[in-house]
CSV table of C-alpha atoms in Angstrom, one decimal:
chain,number,residue,atom,x,y,z
A,1,MET,CA,-67.4,19.3,-37.2
A,2,VAL,CA,-67.0,16.0,-39.1
A,3,ASN,CA,-63.2,17.0,-39.8
A,4,LYS,CA,-62.7,17.7,-36.3
A,5,ILE,CA,-64.4,14.5,-35.1
A,6,ASN,CA,-62.3,12.5,-37.7
A,7,PHE,CA,-58.9,14.5,-36.4
A,8,ILE,CA,-59.6,13.5,-32.8
A,9,SER,CA,-60.6,10.3,-33.1
A,10,LEU,CA,-57.5,9.7,-35.2
A,11,CYS,CA,-55.2,11.2,-32.1
A,12,PHE,CA,-57.1,8.8,-30.3
A,13,PHE,CA,-56.0,5.7,-32.5
A,14,LEU,CA,-52.4,6.8,-32.9
A,15,ILE,CA,-52.4,7.7,-28.4
A,16,SER,CA,-53.8,4.3,-27.9
A,17,GLY,CA,-51.8,2.4,-30.6
A,18,TYR,CA,-48.9,3.6,-29.2
A,19,CYS,CA,-49.8,2.7,-25.8
A,20,ILE,CA,-50.4,-0.7,-26.6
A,21,SER,CA,-47.3,-1.2,-28.7
A,22,GLN,CA,-45.5,-0.2,-25.7
A,23,ASN,CA,-46.2,-3.5,-24.0
A,24,THR,CA,-46.3,-7.2,-25.2
A,25,PHE,CA,-49.4,-9.2,-24.5
A,26,VAL,CA,-48.9,-12.4,-22.4
A,27,PRO,CA,-52.1,-14.1,-21.3
A,28,ASP,CA,-50.7,-16.9,-19.8
A,29,ASP,CA,-49.9,-16.2,-15.9
A,30,ASN,CA,-47.6,-18.5,-15.2
A,31,PHE,CA,-45.2,-17.1,-18.6
A,32,GLU,CA,-46.0,-13.9,-16.8
A,33,GLN,CA,-44.7,-14.9,-13.5
A,34,ALA,CA,-41.9,-15.8,-14.6
A,35,LEU,CA,-41.0,-13.0,-16.9
A,36,ILE,CA,-41.4,-10.7,-13.5
A,37,ASN,CA,-39.5,-13.1,-11.4
A,38,LEU,CA,-36.9,-12.7,-13.9
A,39,GLY,CA,-36.9,-9.1,-13.5
A,40,TYR,CA,-38.6,-8.3,-16.9
A,41,ASP,CA,-42.1,-7.2,-15.5
A,42,THR,CA,-43.1,-5.9,-12.2
A,43,GLY,CA,-46.4,-4.9,-10.5
A,44,ALA,CA,-49.8,-7.5,-10.8
A,45,LEU,CA,-50.5,-9.8,-12.9
A,46,ASP,CA,-52.1,-7.6,-16.2
A,47,ASP,CA,-51.5,-10.2,-19.1
A,48,PHE,CA,-48.7,-7.4,-20.4
A,49,VAL,CA,-45.2,-6.7,-20.2
A,50,PRO,CA,-43.4,-3.7,-21.1
A,51,THR,CA,-41.4,-4.7,-25.0
A,52,ALA,CA,-38.6,-2.5,-24.2
A,53,ASN,CA,-37.6,-5.4,-21.1
A,54,ILE,CA,-37.4,-7.9,-23.2
A,55,ASN,CA,-36.6,-7.2,-27.3
A,56,THR,CA,-33.0,-7.2,-26.0
A,57,VAL,CA,-33.1,-10.5,-24.3
A,58,THR,CA,-30.8,-13.2,-25.7
A,59,GLU,CA,-31.3,-16.2,-23.1
A,60,LEU,CA,-34.5,-17.2,-21.8
A,61,ASP,CA,-34.9,-20.5,-19.3
A,62,ILE,CA,-38.7,-20.8,-18.3
A,63,SER,CA,-39.0,-24.5,-17.8
A,64,GLU,CA,-40.3,-26.3,-15.3
A,65,LEU,CA,-43.1,-23.6,-14.6
A,66,ASN,CA,-46.5,-24.9,-15.9
A,67,ILE,CA,-46.8,-23.1,-19.0
A,68,THR,CA,-49.5,-23.6,-21.5
A,69,ASP,CA,-49.1,-20.3,-23.7
A,70,LEU,CA,-46.1,-18.7,-25.0
A,71,THR,CA,-48.3,-15.8,-26.3
A,72,GLY,CA,-46.3,-13.2,-26.5
A,73,LEU,CA,-42.4,-15.0,-26.9
A,74,GLN,CA,-42.7,-12.9,-30.4
A,75,GLY,CA,-41.7,-9.7,-28.5
A,76,PHE,CA,-38.3,-11.8,-27.8
A,77,THR,CA,-37.0,-10.3,-30.9
A,78,ALA,CA,-33.3,-10.5,-29.9
A,79,LEU,CA,-33.7,-13.8,-28.4
A,80,SER,CA,-31.0,-16.6,-29.1
A,81,ILE,CA,-31.3,-19.6,-26.7
A,82,LEU,CA,-34.9,-20.6,-25.3
A,83,ASP,CA,-35.3,-23.2,-23.0
A,84,CYS,CA,-39.1,-24.0,-22.8
A,85,SER,CA,-38.7,-27.2,-21.2
A,86,ASP,CA,-41.3,-29.5,-19.3
A,87,ASN,CA,-44.1,-27.5,-19.7
A,88,ASN,CA,-47.8,-28.4,-20.7
A,89,LEU,CA,-47.1,-26.5,-24.4
A,90,LEU,CA,-49.4,-27.8,-26.9
A,91,SER,CA,-48.1,-25.2,-29.7
A,92,LEU,CA,-44.9,-22.9,-30.0
A,93,ASP,CA,-44.5,-20.2,-32.6
A,94,VAL,CA,-40.9,-19.2,-32.6
A,95,SER,CA,-41.1,-17.4,-36.3
A,96,SER,CA,-40.6,-13.9,-34.8
A,97,ASN,CA,-37.5,-15.3,-33.0
A,98,LEU,CA,-35.4,-15.2,-36.0
A,99,ASN,CA,-31.9,-15.3,-34.3
A,100,ILE,CA,-32.5,-18.2,-32.2
A,101,THR,CA,-29.2,-20.6,-31.9
A,102,GLU,CA,-30.4,-23.0,-29.5
A,103,LEU,CA,-34.1,-24.5,-29.0
A,104,TYR,CA,-35.0,-26.5,-25.8
A,105,CYS,CA,-39.0,-27.4,-25.8
A,106,ASN,CA,-38.5,-31.3,-24.5
A,107,ASN,CA,-41.6,-33.1,-22.6
A,108,ASN,CA,-44.5,-30.9,-23.5
A,109,MET,CA,-47.4,-31.4,-25.8
A,110,LEU,CA,-46.6,-30.1,-29.0
A,111,SER,CA,-48.0,-31.8,-32.2
A,112,SER,CA,-46.0,-29.7,-34.6
A,113,LEU,CA,-43.0,-27.6,-34.5
A,114,ASN,CA,-41.7,-25.4,-37.4
A,115,VAL,CA,-38.2,-24.0,-37.8
A,116,SER,CA,-37.7,-23.5,-41.4
A,117,ALA,CA,-37.4,-20.1,-40.5
A,118,LEU,CA,-34.2,-20.3,-38.0
A,119,ASP,CA,-31.3,-20.4,-40.1
A,120,GLU,CA,-29.1,-19.7,-36.9
A,121,LEU,CA,-30.0,-22.4,-35.2
A,122,LYS,CA,-27.4,-24.9,-33.8
A,123,ILE,CA,-29.1,-27.0,-31.4
A,124,LEU,CA,-32.4,-28.7,-31.7
A,125,TRP,CA,-34.2,-30.6,-28.5
A,126,PHE,CA,-37.8,-31.8,-29.0
A,127,ASP,CA,-38.1,-35.1,-26.9
A,128,PHE,CA,-40.6,-35.9,-25.4
A,129,ASN,CA,-43.4,-34.4,-27.4
A,130,GLN,CA,-45.9,-35.5,-30.3
A,131,ILE,CA,-45.1,-34.6,-33.3
A,132,PRO,CA,-45.0,-36.5,-36.7
A,133,ASN,CA,-42.8,-34.8,-38.5
A,134,ILE,CA,-39.7,-32.0,-38.6
A,135,ASN,CA,-38.5,-30.1,-41.2
A,136,VAL,CA,-35.0,-29.6,-40.4
A,137,VAL,CA,-33.7,-29.0,-44.6
A,138,ASN,CA,-33.5,-25.0,-44.5
A,139,ASN,CA,-31.1,-25.5,-40.6
A,140,THR,CA,-27.8,-26.4,-42.5
A,141,ASN,CA,-25.8,-25.0,-39.0
A,142,LEU,CA,-27.6,-27.7,-37.2
A,143,ILE,CA,-25.3,-29.3,-34.7
A,144,SER,CA,-26.8,-31.3,-32.1
A,145,LEU,CA,-30.5,-32.5,-32.9
A,146,THR,CA,-32.9,-34.1,-30.0
A,147,CYS,CA,-36.2,-35.5,-31.1
A,148,GLY,CA,-36.5,-38.9,-29.2
A,149,ASN,CA,-40.0,-40.0,-28.0
A,150,ASN,CA,-42.2,-38.5,-30.6
A,151,LEU,CA,-44.1,-40.0,-33.2
A,152,LEU,CA,-41.6,-39.4,-36.3
A,153,THR,CA,-42.5,-41.5,-38.9
A,154,SER,CA,-39.4,-40.1,-41.3
A,155,LEU,CA,-36.3,-38.1,-40.7
A,156,ASP,CA,-34.2,-36.0,-43.6
A,157,ILE,CA,-30.8,-35.2,-42.1
A,158,SER,CA,-29.4,-34.6,-45.6
A,159,GLN,CA,-28.4,-31.2,-45.3
A,160,ASN,CA,-27.3,-31.1,-42.0
A,161,LEU,CA,-23.8,-32.2,-42.6
A,162,SER,CA,-22.4,-30.8,-39.5
A,163,LEU,CA,-24.1,-32.8,-36.9
A,164,THR,CA,-22.1,-34.0,-34.5
A,165,VAL,CA,-25.2,-35.1,-32.3
A,166,LEU,CA,-28.0,-36.9,-33.4
A,167,VAL,CA,-30.8,-38.7,-31.1
A,168,CYS,CA,-33.9,-39.6,-32.2
A,169,ASN,CA,-34.7,-43.0,-30.2
A,170,ASN,CA,-38.2,-44.3,-29.4
A,171,ASN,CA,-39.9,-42.6,-32.6
A,172,GLN,CA,-40.6,-45.0,-36.0
A,173,ILE,CA,-38.2,-44.3,-38.5
A,174,PRO,CA,-37.7,-47.6,-40.6
A,175,SER,CA,-34.3,-45.7,-42.0
A,176,LEU,CA,-31.4,-43.5,-41.4
A,177,ASP,CA,-28.7,-42.5,-43.3
A,178,VAL,CA,-26.2,-41.1,-41.5
A,179,THR,CA,-23.4,-41.6,-44.4
A,180,PRO,CA,-22.7,-37.6,-45.0
A,181,HIS,CA,-22.4,-37.1,-41.7
A,182,ALA,CA,-18.1,-37.8,-40.7
A,183,ASN,CA,-18.2,-35.3,-38.2
A,184,LEU,CA,-20.9,-37.4,-36.1
A,185,ASN,CA,-19.8,-38.4,-33.0
A,186,THR,CA,-23.0,-39.4,-30.8
A,187,LEU,CA,-26.2,-41.3,-32.4
A,188,ILE,CA,-29.0,-43.0,-30.3
A,189,ALA,CA,-31.7,-44.6,-32.4
A,190,ARG,CA,-32.7,-46.8,-30.0
A,191,ASN,CA,-36.6,-47.9,-30.6
A,192,ASN,CA,-37.2,-47.6,-33.8
A,193,LEU,CA,-37.9,-49.7,-37.0
A,194,LEU,CA,-34.8,-50.0,-38.7
A,195,THR,CA,-33.8,-52.7,-40.8
A,196,SER,CA,-30.4,-51.8,-41.4
A,197,ILE,CA,-27.4,-48.8,-40.3
A,198,ASN,CA,-24.6,-47.7,-42.3
A,199,VAL,CA,-21.9,-46.1,-39.4
A,200,THR,CA,-18.7,-47.3,-41.8
A,201,GLN,CA,-18.6,-43.3,-42.9
A,202,ASN,CA,-18.6,-41.9,-39.3
A,203,PRO,CA,-15.0,-42.1,-38.0
A,204,ASN,CA,-15.8,-40.1,-34.8
A,205,ILE,CA,-18.4,-41.2,-33.7
A,206,THR,CA,-17.5,-42.4,-29.8
A,207,PHE,CA,-21.5,-43.3,-28.3
A,208,LEU,CA,-23.8,-45.6,-30.9
A,209,ASP,CA,-26.9,-47.0,-29.6
A,210,VAL,CA,-29.3,-48.8,-32.6
A,211,GLY,CA,-30.6,-51.0,-29.4
A,212,LEU,CA,-34.0,-52.2,-30.3
A,213,ASN,CA,-34.8,-52.2,-33.6
A,214,GLN,CA,-34.3,-55.3,-36.5
A,215,ILE,CA,-30.6,-55.1,-37.4
A,216,PRO,CA,-29.5,-57.6,-38.8
A,217,SER,CA,-26.0,-57.0,-39.4
A,218,LEU,CA,-23.8,-53.9,-38.2
A,219,ASP,CA,-20.3,-53.2,-39.0
A,220,VAL,CA,-18.0,-51.1,-36.8
A,221,THR,CA,-14.2,-51.9,-38.1
A,222,ASN,CA,-14.3,-48.1,-39.2
A,223,ASN,CA,-14.9,-46.9,-36.4
A,224,LEU,CA,-12.2,-46.5,-34.1
A,225,ASN,CA,-13.2,-43.9,-31.8
A,226,LEU,CA,-16.2,-45.8,-30.8
A,227,ARG,CA,-15.8,-46.1,-26.5
A,228,VAL,CA,-19.6,-47.0,-26.3
A,229,LEU,CA,-21.9,-49.3,-28.4
A,230,LEU,CA,-25.4,-50.5,-27.3
A,231,CYS,CA,-27.1,-52.7,-30.1
A,232,PHE,CA,-29.0,-55.3,-28.4
A,233,ASN,CA,-32.4,-56.6,-29.2
A,234,ASN,CA,-32.0,-56.8,-32.9
A,235,LEU,CA,-31.0,-59.5,-35.4
A,236,LEU,CA,-27.4,-59.5,-35.2
A,237,THR,CA,-25.8,-63.0,-36.4
A,238,SER,CA,-22.2,-61.7,-35.6
A,239,LEU,CA,-20.1,-58.5,-34.5
A,240,ASP,CA,-16.9,-57.7,-34.7
A,241,VAL,CA,-15.4,-55.4,-32.4
A,242,THR,CA,-11.7,-56.1,-32.7
A,243,GLU,CA,-10.7,-52.7,-34.4
A,244,ASN,CA,-12.6,-50.9,-31.3
A,245,ILE,CA,-9.5,-51.2,-28.9
A,246,LEU,CA,-11.3,-47.7,-27.3
A,247,LEU,CA,-14.4,-50.0,-26.0
A,248,SER,CA,-15.3,-49.4,-22.6
A,249,ASP,CA,-19.1,-50.6,-22.7
A,250,LEU,CA,-20.7,-53.1,-25.1
A,251,SER,CA,-24.3,-54.1,-24.8
A,252,CYS,CA,-25.4,-56.5,-27.0
A,253,GLU,CA,-28.2,-59.1,-25.4
A,254,PHE,CA,-31.1,-60.3,-27.1
A,255,ASN,CA,-29.1,-61.3,-30.7
A,256,GLN,CA,-28.5,-64.4,-32.2
A,257,LEU,CA,-24.7,-63.9,-32.1
A,258,THR,CA,-22.7,-67.2,-31.9
A,259,GLN,CA,-19.1,-65.8,-31.1
A,260,LEU,CA,-17.7,-63.0,-29.1
A,261,ASP,CA,-13.7,-62.0,-29.2
A,262,MET,CA,-13.0,-59.2,-26.7
A,263,SER,CA,-9.2,-60.3,-26.9
A,264,ASN,CA,-8.4,-56.6,-27.8
A,265,ASN,CA,-10.7,-54.3,-25.7
A,266,ARG,CA,-8.4,-53.8,-23.3
A,267,THR,CA,-9.9,-51.1,-21.8
A,268,LEU,CA,-13.4,-53.0,-21.6
A,269,VAL,CA,-15.6,-52.3,-18.3
A,270,ASN,CA,-19.1,-53.7,-19.0
A,271,LEU,CA,-19.8,-56.2,-21.3
A,272,ASP,CA,-23.5,-57.9,-21.7
A,273,CYS,CA,-24.2,-60.4,-24.2
A,274,SER,CA,-26.8,-62.2,-22.4
A,275,ASP,CA,-30.1,-64.2,-24.1
A,276,ASN,CA,-27.5,-65.3,-27.5
A,277,ASN,CA,-26.6,-68.1,-29.1
A,278,LEU,CA,-23.0,-68.2,-28.0
A,279,CYS,CA,-20.6,-71.0,-28.3
A,280,TRP,CA,-17.6,-69.0,-27.2
A,281,LEU,CA,-16.5,-66.0,-25.8
A,282,ASP,CA,-13.1,-64.8,-25.6
A,283,ILE,CA,-12.4,-62.7,-23.1
A,284,LYS,CA,-8.8,-62.6,-22.5
A,285,ASN,CA,-8.1,-59.0,-22.4
A,286,GLY,CA,-6.8,-58.5,-18.8
A,287,THR,CA,-9.6,-57.1,-18.0
A,288,THR,CA,-10.6,-59.0,-14.9
A,289,GLU,CA,-12.2,-56.4,-13.1
A,290,SER,CA,-14.8,-55.8,-15.8
A,291,VAL,CA,-18.4,-56.2,-15.4
A,292,VAL,CA,-19.6,-59.2,-17.8
A,293,ASP,CA,-22.9,-60.8,-17.9
A,294,PHE,CA,-23.4,-64.2,-20.1
A,295,GLU,CA,-26.1,-65.8,-19.0
A,296,PHE,CA,-29.0,-68.0,-20.7
A,297,ASN,CA,-26.3,-68.9,-23.8
A,298,PRO,CA,-27.4,-72.6,-23.9
A,299,ASN,CA,-24.7,-73.9,-26.1
A,300,LEU,CA,-21.9,-71.7,-24.6
A,301,SER,CA,-19.4,-74.3,-24.4
A,302,CYS,CA,-16.3,-72.8,-23.1
A,303,VAL,CA,-15.2,-68.9,-22.1
A,304,VAL,CA,-11.5,-68.0,-22.6
A,305,VAL,CA,-10.3,-65.9,-20.1
A,306,ASP,CA,-6.5,-64.8,-19.0
A,307,ASP,CA,-6.4,-66.9,-15.8
A,308,ALA,CA,-8.8,-69.9,-15.7
A,309,SER,CA,-8.2,-70.0,-12.0
A,310,ILE,CA,-9.4,-67.0,-10.8
A,311,ASP,CA,-13.1,-66.4,-9.2
A,312,TYR,CA,-14.7,-63.7,-11.3
A,313,ILE,CA,-17.5,-62.4,-8.9
A,314,ASN,CA,-18.6,-59.5,-11.4
A,315,TRP,CA,-19.5,-62.0,-13.5
A,316,ARG,CA,-22.5,-64.1,-14.3
A,317,PRO,CA,-23.1,-66.5,-14.1
A,318,HIS,CA,-21.0,-67.3,-11.3
A,319,PRO,CA,-20.1,-69.3,-10.5
A,320,TYR,CA,-19.0,-70.8,-14.3
A,321,SER,CA,-17.1,-74.1,-14.8
A,322,ASN,CA,-15.7,-73.9,-18.5
A,323,PHE,CA,-13.0,-71.2,-18.2
A,324,VAL,CA,-9.8,-71.8,-20.4
A,325,SER,CA,-6.9,-70.0,-21.2
A,326,ASP,CA,-7.2,-71.4,-25.2
A,327,LEU,CA,-10.1,-71.2,-27.5
A,328,ASN,CA,-8.7,-74.3,-29.3
A,329,GLU,CA,-10.0,-76.0,-25.8
A,330,CYS,CA,-13.6,-75.1,-26.7
A,331,THR,CA,-14.3,-78.0,-28.7
A,332,SER,CA,-13.4,-80.5,-25.9
A,333,PHE,CA,-16.4,-79.5,-24.1
A,334,VAL,CA,-19.4,-80.3,-26.7
A,335,PRO,CA,-20.3,-84.3,-25.5
A,336,VAL,CA,-20.5,-87.2,-27.3
A,337,ASP,CA,-20.9,-90.5,-26.2
A,338,SER,CA,-18.3,-93.3,-27.0
A,339,LEU,CA,-18.8,-97.3,-27.3
A,340,GLN,CA,-16.9,-99.7,-27.3
A,341,ASN,CA,-16.0,-101.7,-30.7
A,342,PHE,CA,-18.1,-104.9,-31.2
A,343,ILE,CA,-18.1,-108.3,-33.1
A,344,GLY,CA,-20.5,-110.7,-33.2
A,345,GLN,CA,-23.8,-111.8,-35.3
A,346,SER,CA,-25.7,-108.7,-34.9
A,347,TYR,CA,-25.4,-105.8,-33.1
A,348,THR,CA,-28.3,-103.6,-31.5
A,349,LEU,CA,-28.0,-99.4,-31.0
A,350,PRO,CA,-28.1,-98.5,-27.6
A,351,VAL,CA,-30.0,-95.3,-26.5
A,352,LEU,CA,-27.5,-92.1,-26.7
A,353,ASN,CA,-26.9,-89.4,-24.4
A,354,ASN,CA,-25.1,-86.9,-26.6
A,355,GLY,CA,-25.1,-87.2,-30.4
A,356,GLU,CA,-26.8,-89.4,-32.8
A,357,TYR,CA,-25.7,-92.1,-35.0
A,358,ARG,CA,-24.1,-91.6,-38.7
A,359,THR,CA,-22.9,-94.1,-41.0
A,360,ALA,CA,-19.9,-91.3,-42.4
A,361,PRO,CA,-18.2,-89.0,-40.4
A,362,PHE,CA,-19.1,-85.4,-39.4
A,363,GLY,CA,-22.5,-85.8,-39.3
A,364,ASN,CA,-23.0,-87.3,-42.8
A,365,GLY,CA,-24.2,-90.6,-44.3
A,366,VAL,CA,-27.2,-92.0,-43.4
A,367,LEU,CA,-29.1,-91.3,-39.9
A,368,LEU,CA,-29.4,-94.5,-37.7
A,369,MET,CA,-31.8,-94.4,-34.9
A,370,PRO,CA,-31.4,-96.1,-31.5
A,371,GLY,CA,-33.0,-99.6,-31.6
A,372,SER,CA,-31.8,-100.7,-34.9
A,373,ILE,CA,-30.1,-103.8,-35.6
A,374,ILE,CA,-27.0,-103.8,-37.7
A,375,THR,CA,-26.2,-107.0,-39.5
A,376,SER,CA,-23.8,-106.1,-41.5
A,377,SER,CA,-19.7,-104.8,-40.6
A,378,GLN,CA,-19.0,-101.1,-40.4
A,379,THR,CA,-18.0,-98.4,-38.8
A,380,ILE,CA,-20.7,-96.5,-37.1
A,381,TYR,CA,-20.1,-92.5,-36.1
A,382,ILE,CA,-22.0,-90.4,-32.8
A,383,TYR,CA,-21.6,-87.3,-34.0
A,384,ASN,CA,-22.9,-84.1,-32.0
A,385,GLU,CA,-23.2,-80.8,-32.7
A,386,THR,CA,-23.9,-77.1,-31.0
A,387,ILE,CA,-24.3,-74.0,-33.6
A,388,CYS,CA,-20.6,-73.6,-33.5
A,389,ASN,CA,-18.9,-76.5,-32.3
A,390,SER,CA,-19.3,-80.3,-32.8
A,391,ASN,CA,-17.5,-83.5,-32.1
A,392,GLN,CA,-17.7,-87.2,-32.8
A,393,SER,CA,-16.4,-90.5,-31.8
A,394,SER,CA,-16.7,-93.8,-34.2
A,395,PHE,CA,-16.9,-97.7,-33.3
A,396,THR,CA,-16.2,-100.4,-35.7
A,397,VAL,CA,-19.2,-103.4,-35.6
A,398,THR,CA,-17.5,-106.5,-37.2
A,399,ILE,CA,-20.3,-109.1,-38.2
A,400,THR,CA,-19.3,-112.8,-37.7
A,401,GLN,CA,-21.3,-116.0,-38.6
A,402,GLU,CA,-20.5,-117.6,-35.2
A,403,ASN,CA,-19.5,-116.3,-32.0
A,404,VAL,CA,-15.6,-114.9,-31.2
A,405,ASP,CA,-13.7,-114.1,-28.7
A,406,TYR,CA,-12.0,-111.2,-30.7
A,407,PHE,CA,-11.5,-109.9,-34.2
A,408,ILE,CA,-8.5,-108.6,-35.9
A,409,PRO,CA,-8.0,-106.2,-38.5
A,410,LYS,CA,-6.2,-106.7,-41.3
A,411,TYR,CA,-5.3,-103.5,-42.2
A,412,PHE,CA,-6.1,-99.4,-41.7
A,413,THR,CA,-6.1,-96.7,-43.1
A,414,PRO,CA,-4.8,-93.3,-41.0
A,415,ASN,CA,-5.9,-90.9,-43.1
A,416,ASN,CA,-7.9,-88.3,-40.6
A,417,ASP,CA,-11.2,-88.9,-42.7
A,418,GLY,CA,-13.0,-91.0,-40.2
A,419,ASN,CA,-13.1,-94.0,-41.9
A,420,HIS,CA,-10.3,-96.8,-40.1
A,421,ASP,CA,-7.9,-94.1,-38.9
A,422,TYR,CA,-7.0,-96.6,-36.1
A,423,TRP,CA,-6.3,-99.8,-36.0
A,424,ASN,CA,-6.9,-102.2,-32.5
A,425,VAL,CA,-8.3,-105.9,-31.8
A,426,ILE,CA,-12.0,-105.7,-31.1
A,427,ASP,CA,-12.3,-108.0,-27.8
A,428,ALA,CA,-15.8,-109.2,-27.4
A,429,ASN,CA,-15.5,-110.7,-24.2
A,430,ASN,CA,-12.6,-108.8,-22.8
A,431,SER,CA,-10.0,-111.9,-23.3
A,432,ILE,CA,-7.7,-109.7,-24.2
A,433,ASN,CA,-4.9,-108.5,-21.8
A,434,SER,CA,-2.6,-106.3,-24.1
A,435,VAL,CA,-1.7,-106.2,-27.6
A,436,SER,CA,2.1,-104.5,-28.8
A,437,ILE,CA,2.8,-103.0,-32.3
A,438,TYR,CA,6.6,-103.8,-33.9
A,439,ASN,CA,7.9,-102.6,-37.5
A,440,ARG,CA,9.2,-105.3,-39.6
A,441,TYR,CA,12.6,-104.8,-37.3
A,442,GLY,CA,11.7,-105.8,-34.4
A,443,LYS,CA,11.2,-102.0,-32.5
A,444,LEU,CA,8.3,-101.7,-30.8
A,445,LEU,CA,6.3,-98.9,-31.8
A,446,LYS,CA,3.5,-98.8,-30.1
A,447,PHE,CA,1.5,-100.5,-26.9
A,448,LEU,CA,-2.3,-100.4,-26.2
A,449,ARG,CA,-5.1,-101.8,-24.5
A,450,PRO,CA,-8.3,-103.4,-26.6
A,451,SER,CA,-10.3,-100.8,-24.9
A,452,SER,CA,-8.2,-97.6,-26.1
A,453,GLN,CA,-9.1,-95.7,-29.6
A,454,GLY,CA,-5.8,-97.8,-30.8
A,455,TRP,CA,-2.9,-96.8,-32.9
A,456,ASP,CA,-3.1,-93.8,-35.5
A,457,GLY,CA,0.0,-95.1,-37.3
A,458,THR,CA,2.3,-92.8,-36.0
A,459,LEU,CA,6.0,-92.6,-33.6
A,460,ASN,CA,6.1,-90.0,-31.5
A,461,GLY,CA,4.4,-87.4,-33.5
A,462,LYS,CA,5.3,-88.9,-36.9
A,463,LEU,CA,3.8,-90.4,-40.1
A,464,LEU,CA,5.2,-94.2,-40.8
A,465,PRO,CA,5.1,-95.8,-43.7
A,466,VAL,CA,2.7,-97.6,-45.8
A,467,ASP,CA,4.0,-101.0,-44.7
A,468,SER,CA,3.2,-104.4,-43.3
A,469,TYR,CA,3.4,-103.9,-39.1
A,470,TRP,CA,3.4,-106.4,-36.8
A,471,TYR,CA,1.4,-107.3,-33.4
A,472,LYS,CA,1.9,-109.4,-30.4
A,473,ILE,CA,-1.8,-110.5,-28.5
A,474,THR,CA,-1.5,-111.4,-24.9
A,475,LEU,CA,-4.6,-112.9,-23.6
A,476,ASN,CA,-5.8,-113.0,-20.3
A,477,ASN,CA,-4.7,-116.6,-20.1
A,478,ASN,CA,-1.1,-115.8,-21.0
A,479,GLU,CA,-1.9,-117.4,-24.8
A,480,VAL,CA,0.2,-115.5,-27.0
A,481,LEU,CA,-0.8,-114.1,-30.9
A,482,ARG,CA,1.6,-113.3,-33.5
A,483,GLY,CA,0.6,-111.8,-36.7
A,484,TYR,CA,0.6,-108.7,-39.0
A,485,PHE,CA,-1.3,-106.1,-41.1
A,486,ALA,CA,-1.4,-103.4,-43.7
A,487,LEU,CA,-1.0,-99.8,-42.7
A,488,LYS,CA,-2.3,-97.8,-46.2
A,489,ARG,CA,-2.8,-94.2,-47.2
């Protein structure tokens, strides 16, 4: 009797097990309904799907269906492509789906993801989840990895040498090594904690986004295929894109750039270099229809363009006055005050609008404050500089024991060292009409006014030799003064 009962029980178990094995348990109604809609199940929702209907399926798109549980996915043993993006998944088990080559699970609520068993995986996208770490060391066939908008604090891609696309933006990654990835063509690492990025070994990269990091320098001179470069909100003080002749879009705003040369970028479509410390910008590249934004660069002295007379309506700020056609013209836009030479018993330095007083040229020497009283003869320099340009003027103070109308220097040294580079008469009371300068043979070399900068020791642009030269000074009362002075070097 006992044996008979055991035999009957065994038969019941086998029959029951067989029936269950013919179906796969799918407890999520939205998941089951999706399978019904796809033709893999029929009838009312009963939490079961015929296994035979799903174990040969190779592609499954169940995105945007409010699914919370993918229990039953293990029945899709032949699955190659799975898209379960835009659902409400808290977990995802793909350990039974060993044939998966493409996995898309963006925009869920996953806190972990294990893909280490998926040797054939080529594409993995899990943007917009809550995943703190991911192990892709075993996924050596991976060509596209998109893991942005998670909680990643590190990313090891050292074994994924076939990668062509890497998107890891909006994480907390402090470092990223892409030097072994010669095939990489797209890198988006925006808004992380990067303090450096080396892309010199990625010659095929066409799209590079490393904005919103803490990167002080970026070398893209080897990235000759680069078309889009986004490096805004970093700590860059310089950026060389002269080799990137295919570049169409550059966004480098909110850095510390002092100069930017875009003259070789003839395919430029969009440029945003606003909010920097630019002193000059060269866009002389024939792309007058491009959209350019260079606002909020308070030290920008000029913009070099193809035609300074054109109204560049797609550029900001608009209008803009300091367009030039040659970079050498930029320095003239650094304003600096100029003062007349002085002769007298003492001189009080007036307040300046542009520049500061110095006792030596080019910002050297002692800083003199407005209001200081000068009691000794000297040349005083007015120096003004922006971050990358400077300008200066100078004037001579000649102190005498008594008031005189004018002072005639006995020599000058035109060596371009900022000291006595020009010869002129100091006219204290505007009593001089004109000054003429001659060589020893009586040839007129220069005619000037006392209010001018003076004579620089040249004739028709050529330096004249060390020698004595004669002057003829005509006063306003027609009195004529004659004498000589020395040119020294």
